[in-house]
Coordinates of C-alpha atoms and ligand atoms in Angstrom, one line a residue:
V1 CA -0.2 0.3 -0.1
L2 CA 1.0 3.5 -1.0
V3 CA 0.5 5.7 1.8
K4 CA 0.7 9.7 0.5
S5 CA 3.2 10.7 3.4
F6 CA 4.5 13.7 1.6
E7 CA 3.2 16.7 -0.7
V8 CA 4.9 18.5 -3.6
I9 CA 4.1 22.0 -4.8
E10 CA 6.0 22.6 -7.8
K11 CA 5.0 26.5 -7.9
P12 CA 3.8 27.6 -4.2
S13 CA 1.9 30.8 -4.4
I14 CA 2.6 32.0 -1.0
H15 CA 5.0 35.4 -1.1
Y16 CA 6.7 37.4 1.6
S17 CA 4.4 39.9 1.2
D18 CA 1.1 37.6 2.3
I19 CA 3.1 37.2 5.7
G20 CA 2.0 39.9 8.3
G21 CA 5.1 40.8 10.2
L22 CA 8.1 38.7 10.9
E23 CA 10.4 40.9 9.0
A24 CA 13.7 39.8 10.5
Q25 CA 12.8 36.2 10.1
I26 CA 12.0 36.8 6.3
Q27 CA 15.3 38.8 6.2
E28 CA 17.2 35.8 7.5
L29 CA 15.8 33.1 5.5
R30 CA 16.7 35.2 2.5
E31 CA 20.3 35.5 3.2
V32 CA 20.7 31.7 3.9
V33 CA 18.0 29.9 2.0
E34 CA 17.0 32.0 -1.0
M35 CA 20.5 33.8 -1.6
P36 CA 22.6 30.5 -1.4
L37 CA 20.0 28.8 -4.1
K38 CA 19.8 31.6 -6.2
N39 CA 23.9 32.9 -6.4
P40 CA 26.0 29.8 -5.0
E41 CA 28.9 31.2 -7.1
L42 CA 28.7 34.7 -4.7
F43 CA 29.0 32.0 -1.7
K44 CA 32.1 30.0 -3.4
E45 CA 33.8 33.2 -4.2
I46 CA 33.7 34.7 -0.9
G47 CA 34.6 31.5 0.4
I48 CA 31.3 31.1 3.1
E49 CA 29.0 27.9 3.8
P50 CA 25.5 28.5 4.1
P51 CA 23.5 26.4 6.4
K52 CA 22.4 23.2 5.2
G53 CA 18.9 22.9 7.5
V54 CA 17.1 25.5 9.2
L55 CA 14.7 25.2 12.1
L56 CA 11.8 27.7 12.6
Y57 CA 10.3 27.0 16.3
G58 CA 7.8 28.9 18.1
P59 CA 4.1 28.3 18.9
P60 CA 1.3 26.9 16.9
G61 CA -0.3 29.1 14.2
T62 CA 2.6 31.7 13.9
G63 CA 3.3 31.6 10.1
K64 CA 6.4 28.8 10.2
T65 CA 5.1 26.9 7.2
M66 CA 4.2 30.1 5.7
L67 CA 7.3 31.2 5.8
A68 CA 8.8 28.2 4.2
K69 CA 6.5 28.2 1.2
A70 CA 7.2 31.8 0.6
V71 CA 11.2 31.2 0.7
A72 CA 10.3 28.4 -1.9
T73 CA 8.2 30.5 -4.0
E74 CA 10.6 33.8 -4.3
S75 CA 13.6 31.0 -4.5
N76 CA 11.8 29.1 -7.6
A77 CA 12.3 26.1 -5.8
T78 CA 9.9 22.9 -5.6
F79 CA 8.3 22.9 -2.0
I80 CA 8.4 19.5 -0.7
Q81 CA 6.5 19.1 2.6
V82 CA 6.5 16.2 4.8
V83 CA 4.5 16.2 8.3
A84 CA 7.4 14.1 10.5
S85 CA 4.5 12.4 12.5
E86 CA 3.4 10.5 9.1
F87 CA 6.7 9.5 8.9
A88 CA 6.6 7.2 11.7
Q89 CA 4.5 4.3 9.9
K90 CA 3.1 1.0 11.1
F91 CA 5.7 -0.9 8.6
V92 CA 9.1 -1.8 9.9
G93 CA 11.7 0.2 7.7
E94 CA 8.7 2.4 6.4
G95 CA 9.5 6.0 7.9
A96 CA 13.5 5.3 6.4
R97 CA 11.8 4.3 3.0
I98 CA 10.0 8.1 2.9
V99 CA 12.8 9.6 4.0
R100 CA 15.0 8.3 1.2
E101 CA 12.4 9.4 -1.2
V102 CA 11.6 12.4 -0.3
F103 CA 15.3 13.5 -0.8
E104 CA 15.5 11.4 -3.9
L105 CA 12.4 13.6 -5.3
A106 CA 14.1 16.8 -3.9
R107 CA 17.6 16.3 -6.0
R108 CA 15.3 15.3 -9.1
K109 CA 13.3 18.5 -8.7
A110 CA 16.2 20.9 -7.5
P111 CA 16.5 23.5 -6.6
A112 CA 14.1 22.2 -3.8
I113 CA 13.4 23.1 -0.4
V114 CA 12.1 19.9 2.2
F115 CA 9.9 21.1 4.9
I116 CA 9.6 18.6 7.7
D117 CA 6.6 19.8 9.8
E118 CA 6.6 18.6 13.7
I119 CA 10.3 17.4 13.3
D120 CA 10.1 16.6 17.0
A121 CA 7.8 13.6 16.2
I122 CA 11.1 11.7 15.2
G123 CA 13.8 14.0 16.8
A124 CA 12.6 14.1 20.3
K125 CA 15.1 12.9 23.0
R126 CA 14.4 9.5 23.7
I127 CA 14.5 7.7 27.3
D128 CA 14.0 4.4 26.7
M129 CA 14.2 2.4 23.5
G130 CA 11.6 -0.5 24.8
T131 CA 9.1 -0.9 22.1
S132 CA 9.5 -1.5 18.0
G133 CA 7.6 1.7 17.7
E134 CA 10.2 3.8 19.2
R135 CA 13.2 1.9 17.2
E136 CA 11.4 2.7 14.3
V137 CA 10.9 6.1 14.9
Q138 CA 14.9 6.0 15.6
R139 CA 15.5 4.4 12.2
T140 CA 13.7 7.4 10.5
L141 CA 15.7 9.8 12.2
M142 CA 18.7 8.5 11.8
Q143 CA 18.0 7.9 8.0
L144 CA 17.1 11.6 8.1
L145 CA 20.5 12.4 9.6
A146 CA 22.5 10.3 6.6
E147 CA 20.6 12.3 4.5
I148 CA 21.5 15.8 5.8
D149 CA 25.2 14.8 6.1
G150 CA 24.9 13.3 2.5
F151 CA 24.8 16.8 0.6
K152 CA 26.9 19.7 0.8
P153 CA 26.0 23.4 2.1
L154 CA 25.9 24.8 -1.7
D155 CA 23.8 21.9 -3.3
N156 CA 20.5 23.3 -4.4
V157 CA 18.6 21.5 -1.9
K158 CA 17.7 23.3 1.8
I159 CA 16.0 21.5 4.4
I160 CA 13.6 23.8 7.0
A161 CA 12.1 21.9 9.8
A162 CA 9.4 23.6 12.3
T163 CA 8.6 22.5 16.1
N164 CA 6.4 24.1 18.6
R165 CA 9.0 22.1 21.0
I166 CA 12.1 22.9 20.6
D167 CA 12.9 22.1 24.2
I168 CA 12.2 18.0 23.6
L169 CA 14.8 18.0 20.3
D170 CA 17.4 15.4 20.2
P171 CA 20.9 17.4 20.5
A172 CA 22.0 15.3 17.3
L173 CA 19.7 17.3 15.3
L174 CA 20.9 20.7 16.2
R175 CA 24.8 19.7 15.4
P176 CA 26.9 21.8 13.2
G177 CA 26.0 20.8 9.4
R178 CA 22.6 19.9 10.5
F179 CA 19.9 22.3 11.7
D180 CA 22.7 24.6 12.9
R181 CA 20.3 27.8 12.1
L182 CA 17.5 28.5 14.3
I183 CA 15.1 30.8 13.7
E184 CA 12.4 31.6 16.5
V185 CA 8.9 32.4 15.2
P186 CA 7.2 34.1 17.6
L187 CA 3.4 35.2 18.3
P188 CA 2.9 38.6 16.5
D189 CA 3.4 42.0 18.5
L190 CA 1.2 45.0 18.3
R191 CA 2.3 45.9 15.0
G192 CA 2.7 42.2 13.3
R193 CA -1.4 41.9 14.6
E194 CA -2.1 45.1 12.8
E195 CA -0.6 43.7 9.7
I196 CA -2.1 40.4 9.7
F197 CA -5.8 41.9 9.9
K198 CA -4.7 44.4 6.9
I199 CA -3.9 41.4 5.1
Y200 CA -6.9 39.2 5.5
L201 CA -9.5 42.6 5.8
S202 CA -8.2 43.9 2.8
K203 CA -9.6 40.9 1.0
M204 CA -13.2 41.5 2.5
K205 CA -16.1 43.7 2.0
V206 CA -16.1 45.9 5.1
D207 CA -18.5 48.9 5.4
S208 CA -16.6 51.4 7.5
T209 CA -13.6 52.6 8.6
I210 CA -11.4 50.1 10.6
D211 CA -9.7 51.0 13.7
Y212 CA -6.5 48.5 13.3
S213 CA -4.6 49.6 16.4
E214 CA -7.7 49.1 18.3
L215 CA -8.0 45.5 16.8
A216 CA -4.6 44.9 17.4
K217 CA -4.8 46.1 21.0
L218 CA -7.7 43.4 21.5
T219 CA -5.9 40.4 20.3
E220 CA -3.0 40.3 22.6
G221 CA -1.8 36.7 23.0
L222 CA -3.4 35.2 19.6
S223 CA -2.1 34.1 16.7
G224 CA -1.9 34.8 13.1
A225 CA -4.3 31.6 12.7
D226 CA -6.2 32.8 15.3
I227 CA -6.7 36.6 13.5
K228 CA -7.0 34.7 10.2
N229 CA -10.0 32.8 12.2
I230 CA -11.5 35.9 13.5
C231 CA -11.8 37.6 10.1
T232 CA -13.3 34.4 8.7
E233 CA -15.6 34.2 11.5
A234 CA -16.6 37.8 10.9
G235 CA -17.9 37.1 7.4
Y236 CA -19.8 34.5 8.9
N237 CA -21.5 36.9 11.3
A238 CA -22.2 39.1 8.3
I239 CA -23.8 35.8 6.2
R240 CA -26.1 35.0 9.4
D241 CA -27.7 38.5 9.3
G242 CA -28.2 38.7 5.7
R243 CA -25.5 41.1 4.7
K244 CA -23.2 41.6 2.2
F245 CA -20.4 43.2 3.7
V246 CA -18.6 43.0 6.9
T247 CA -19.3 45.7 9.9
Y248 CA -16.7 46.7 12.5
N249 CA -19.0 45.2 15.1
D250 CA -18.8 41.9 13.6
I251 CA -14.9 41.8 14.0
I252 CA -15.1 42.6 17.6
G253 CA -17.9 40.0 17.7
A254 CA -15.6 37.5 16.1
I255 CA -12.5 38.6 18.8
T256 CA -14.8 37.7 21.6
K257 CA -15.7 34.3 20.2
V258 CA -12.2 33.2 19.0
K259 CA -10.8 34.5 22.6
K260 CA -13.3 32.6 24.5
S261 CA -12.7 29.4 22.5
R262 CA -8.9 29.8 22.9
F263 CA -9.4 30.1 26.4
K264 CA -11.6 27.0 27.1
N265 CA -8.8 25.0 24.8
K266 CA -6.4 26.2 27.4
I267 CA -8.1 24.9 30.2
S268 CA -9.0 21.5 28.7
E269 CA -5.4 20.9 27.7
R270 CA -4.5 20.7 31.7
Ligands
ATP301 P1 1.8 24.7 13.2 O1 2.9 24.9 14.3 O2 0.2 24.9 13.6 O3 2.0 24.1 11.8 P2 2.3 27.2 11.7 O4 3.5 28.3 12.4 O5 3.2 26.4 10.6 O6 1.5 26.7 12.6 P3 1.0 28.3 9.6 O7 0.6 27.0 9.2 O8 1.8 28.9 8.5 O9 1.4 28.1 11.1 O10 -0.2 29.5 9.7 C1 -1.7 29.0 10.0 C2 -2.6 29.8 9.2 O11 -2.2 31.3 10.1 C3 -1.7 30.3 8.0 O12 -2.3 29.7 6.7 C4 -2.1 31.8 7.3 O13 -3.3 31.8 7.2 C5 -2.1 32.1 9.3 N1 -1.4 33.3 9.6 C6 -0.3 32.6 10.5 N2 0.6 33.4 10.9 C7 0.5 34.6 9.5 C8 1.1 35.6 9.7 N3 1.9 36.3 10.1 N4 0.7 36.6 8.5 C9 -0.4 36.2 8.0 N5 -1.1 35.0 8.0 C10 -0.7 33.9 9.2

């Protein structure tokens, strides 16, 4: 049985301009991923080696996947996405086989960016190796490390990984020559939240002027994904009301609702 365990996007369509805030993170990714993919000669000439792997870390819904896709778009690279929890399969050797396949494909479709989401699912420090499932995960990780070690900093394949749990990662992953460039992707600050609202609300029909700075103030602690949800929810408020446009009140109502559901989730996680 062939399980679909990775996704290939030949031409991703997310651009840096679709991302609110995160300017420093974009700048860093341009230097360590985009420029080496586009101008490897420049790096050779100056005599520096860019990192082979970059690790994006931070809370859920803050734009890590978006960042990886945007770098692929702007580098004219094929985007290959793997969710690491799907690596660890039911069959012995399956995870390692998928890892090999992904990198084979990446070399074939180069320039390419391999994006490994939830890398902690195969890259967590393990205390015991009792069950066969744990050994299988370990084999998958070993294969991934072997693949990373097998290419050079200026080859036209780059790996970007993402995690919400950098604290539990196996140090073997973070060693020089592997994921040795860490980029934090935090919750958006006031200005970031304002920008994210602008990105989504500008695509919607809103009746009145919007006080973006007020919206940003009301959404402290929320992620970009939450803000997108708020905008969608505001649209639903309008539809329920039989209107063809969104009002400022729809947005405020949506903020209350999304905050409430976030708060409930926080309690039930304990
Ligand atoms: P996870 O850790 O849950 O996989 P992530 O950090 O990879 O999350 P994304 O999948 O990139 O987050 O973001 C989820 C959705 O939230 C995106 O599709 C996008 O719509 C929205 N979003 C998150 N952050 C931003 C941002 N900074 N600017 C614009 N949209 C954002």
